[in-house]
PDB file of C-alpha atoms in Angstrom:
ATOM      1  CA  MET A 265     -18.886   3.534  -4.741  1.00  0.00           C
ATOM      2  CA  SER A 266     -17.240   4.471  -1.483  1.00  0.00           C
ATOM      3  CA  ALA A 267     -13.560   4.105  -0.702  1.00  0.00           C
ATOM      4  CA  THR A 268     -12.137   0.953   0.856  1.00  0.00           C
ATOM      5  CA  ARG A 269      -9.534   1.053   3.615  1.00  0.00           C
ATOM      6  CA  LEU A 270      -6.510  -1.206   3.499  1.00  0.00           C
ATOM      7  CA  ARG A 271      -4.063  -1.836   6.348  1.00  0.00           C
ATOM      8  CA  LEU A 272      -0.393  -1.888   5.425  1.00  0.00           C
ATOM      9  CA  ARG A 273       2.832  -2.951   7.123  1.00  0.00           C
ATOM     10  CA  VAL A 274       5.696  -1.092   5.426  1.00  0.00           C
ATOM     11  CA  SER A 275       9.423  -1.824   5.492  1.00  0.00           C
ATOM     12  CA  PRO A 276      11.369   1.164   4.116  1.00  0.00           C
ATOM     13  CA  LYS A 277      14.963   1.141   2.825  1.00  0.00           C
ATOM     14  CA  ALA A 278      14.518  -2.311   1.288  1.00  0.00           C
ATOM     15  CA  SER A 279      16.518  -3.659  -1.650  1.00  0.00           C
ATOM     16  CA  SER A 280      13.482  -3.507  -3.967  1.00  0.00           C
ATOM     17  CA  ASN A 281       9.919  -2.230  -4.158  1.00  0.00           C
ATOM     18  CA  ARG A 282       7.542  -5.161  -3.808  1.00  0.00           C
ATOM     19  CA  LEU A 283       4.429  -6.556  -2.237  1.00  0.00           C
ATOM     20  CA  VAL A 284       5.436  -9.313   0.178  1.00  0.00           C
ATOM     21  CA  GLY A 285       2.063 -10.793   1.101  1.00  0.00           C
ATOM     22  CA  TRP A 286      -0.462 -10.726   3.901  1.00  0.00           C
ATOM     23  CA  HIS A 287       0.696 -10.247   7.480  1.00  0.00           C
ATOM     24  CA  GLY A 288      -2.518 -10.965   9.395  1.00  0.00           C
ATOM     25  CA  GLU A 289      -5.036  -8.348   8.214  1.00  0.00           C
ATOM     26  CA  ALA A 290      -2.332  -6.094   6.766  1.00  0.00           C
ATOM     27  CA  LEU A 291      -0.635  -6.194   3.398  1.00  0.00           C
ATOM     28  CA  LYS A 292       3.120  -6.245   3.911  1.00  0.00           C
ATOM     29  CA  LEU A 293       5.239  -4.356   1.416  1.00  0.00           C
ATOM     30  CA  ARG A 294       8.788  -3.150   1.016  1.00  0.00           C
ATOM     31  CA  VAL A 295       9.985   0.078  -0.570  1.00  0.00           C
ATOM     32  CA  THR A 296      13.507   1.262  -1.361  1.00  0.00           C
ATOM     33  CA  ALA A 297      12.824   4.837  -0.247  1.00  0.00           C
ATOM     34  CA  ALA A 298      13.951   6.087   3.133  1.00  0.00           C
ATOM     35  CA  PRO A 299      11.327   7.125   5.696  1.00  0.00           C
ATOM     36  CA  GLU A 300      12.132  10.826   5.451  1.00  0.00           C
ATOM     37  CA  ARG A 301      10.155  13.801   4.147  1.00  0.00           C
ATOM     38  CA  GLY A 302       7.376  11.535   2.854  1.00  0.00           C
ATOM     39  CA  LYS A 303       9.591   9.624   0.413  1.00  0.00           C
ATOM     40  CA  ALA A 304       8.586   6.177   1.684  1.00  0.00           C
ATOM     41  CA  ASN A 305       4.892   7.127   1.755  1.00  0.00           C
ATOM     42  CA  ASP A 306       5.144   8.348  -1.838  1.00  0.00           C
ATOM     43  CA  ALA A 307       6.805   5.066  -2.839  1.00  0.00           C
ATOM     44  CA  VAL A 308       4.074   3.082  -1.064  1.00  0.00           C
ATOM     45  CA  ILE A 309       1.337   4.926  -2.956  1.00  0.00           C
ATOM     46  CA  GLY A 310       3.168   4.455  -6.251  1.00  0.00           C
ATOM     47  CA  LEU A 311       3.646   0.722  -5.675  1.00  0.00           C
ATOM     48  CA  LEU A 312       0.009   0.216  -4.655  1.00  0.00           C
ATOM     49  CA  ALA A 313      -1.243   2.225  -7.640  1.00  0.00           C
ATOM     50  CA  GLU A 314       0.797   0.028  -9.971  1.00  0.00           C
ATOM     51  CA  ALA A 315      -0.243  -3.233  -8.292  1.00  0.00           C
ATOM     52  CA  LEU A 316      -3.940  -2.299  -8.174  1.00  0.00           C
ATOM     53  CA  ASP A 317      -3.910  -0.666 -11.628  1.00  0.00           C
ATOM     54  CA  VAL A 318      -5.452   2.580 -10.366  1.00  0.00           C
ATOM     55  CA  PRO A 319      -4.302   6.204 -10.616  1.00  0.00           C
ATOM     56  CA  ARG A 320      -2.130   7.442  -7.734  1.00  0.00           C
ATOM     57  CA  GLN A 321      -4.825  10.031  -6.957  1.00  0.00           C
ATOM     58  CA  SER A 322      -7.183   7.154  -6.044  1.00  0.00           C
ATOM     59  CA  ILE A 323      -5.035   6.242  -3.029  1.00  0.00           C
ATOM     60  CA  THR A 324      -4.945   8.381   0.104  1.00  0.00           C
ATOM     61  CA  LEU A 325      -2.856   7.800   3.219  1.00  0.00           C
ATOM     62  CA  VAL A 326      -5.292   8.256   6.114  1.00  0.00           C
ATOM     63  CA  HIS A 327      -3.299   6.968   9.100  1.00  0.00           C
ATOM     64  CA  GLY A 328       0.308   6.239  10.031  1.00  0.00           C
ATOM     65  CA  GLU A 329       2.210   8.911   8.150  1.00  0.00           C
ATOM     66  CA  THR A 330       5.361   8.314  10.235  1.00  0.00           C
ATOM     67  CA  ALA A 331       4.722   4.688  11.276  1.00  0.00           C
ATOM     68  CA  GLN A 332       5.349   1.309   9.692  1.00  0.00           C
ATOM     69  CA  ASP A 333       1.678   0.423  10.158  1.00  0.00           C
ATOM     70  CA  LYS A 334      -0.433   2.524   7.819  1.00  0.00           C
ATOM     71  CA  ILE A 335      -3.985   2.714   6.542  1.00  0.00           C
ATOM     72  CA  VAL A 336      -4.758   3.843   3.021  1.00  0.00           C
ATOM     73  CA  GLU A 337      -8.083   4.545   1.395  1.00  0.00           C
ATOM     74  CA  ILE A 338      -8.596   3.346  -2.159  1.00  0.00           C
ATOM     75  CA  ALA A 339     -11.365   4.951  -4.173  1.00  0.00           C
ATOM     76  CA  ALA A 340     -13.570   3.030  -6.601  1.00  0.00           C
ATOM     77  CA  LEU A 341     -12.514  -0.512  -5.594  1.00  0.00           C
ATOM     78  CA  ASP A 342     -14.270  -2.766  -3.118  1.00  0.00           C
ATOM     79  CA  ASP A 343     -12.471  -5.086  -0.718  1.00  0.00           C
ATOM     80  CA  GLY A 344     -12.959  -8.167  -2.895  1.00  0.00           C
ATOM     81  CA  GLU A 345     -11.556  -6.484  -5.997  1.00  0.00           C
ATOM     82  CA  ILE A 346      -8.548  -5.157  -4.060  1.00  0.00           C
ATOM     83  CA  LYS A 347      -7.758  -8.648  -2.742  1.00  0.00           C
ATOM     84  CA  ARG A 348      -8.191 -10.163  -6.222  1.00  0.00           C
ATOM     85  CA  ARG A 349      -5.787  -7.669  -7.790  1.00  0.00           C
ATOM     86  CA  ILE A 350      -3.241  -8.099  -5.007  1.00  0.00           C
ATOM     87  CA  ALA A 351      -3.413 -11.906  -5.361  1.00  0.00           C
ATOM     88  CA  ALA A 352      -2.795 -11.560  -9.110  1.00  0.00           C
ATOM     89  CA  TRP A 353       0.200  -9.273  -8.462  1.00  0.00           C
ATOM     90  CA  LEU A 354       1.742 -11.641  -5.903  1.00  0.00           C
TER      91      LEU A 354
END
């Protein structure tokens, strides 16, 4: 199975790590980490891995390393399964 891309809208330096919900086509999430030296990106990958119940290595940041709008690639899950797992987490 090929990887599925997921658009994200990230708010760093939040009070807690959490998935907020859908913001148009993007999944909005908040992380406590600051956007410096990859800390927020690492927190985003950790939160997504937990929410989707996949290993961290299955998630790759492919666009938006220094931006709030990001795109990640998730291996071994199709779009429908990703949305189902996110809905269950929310």
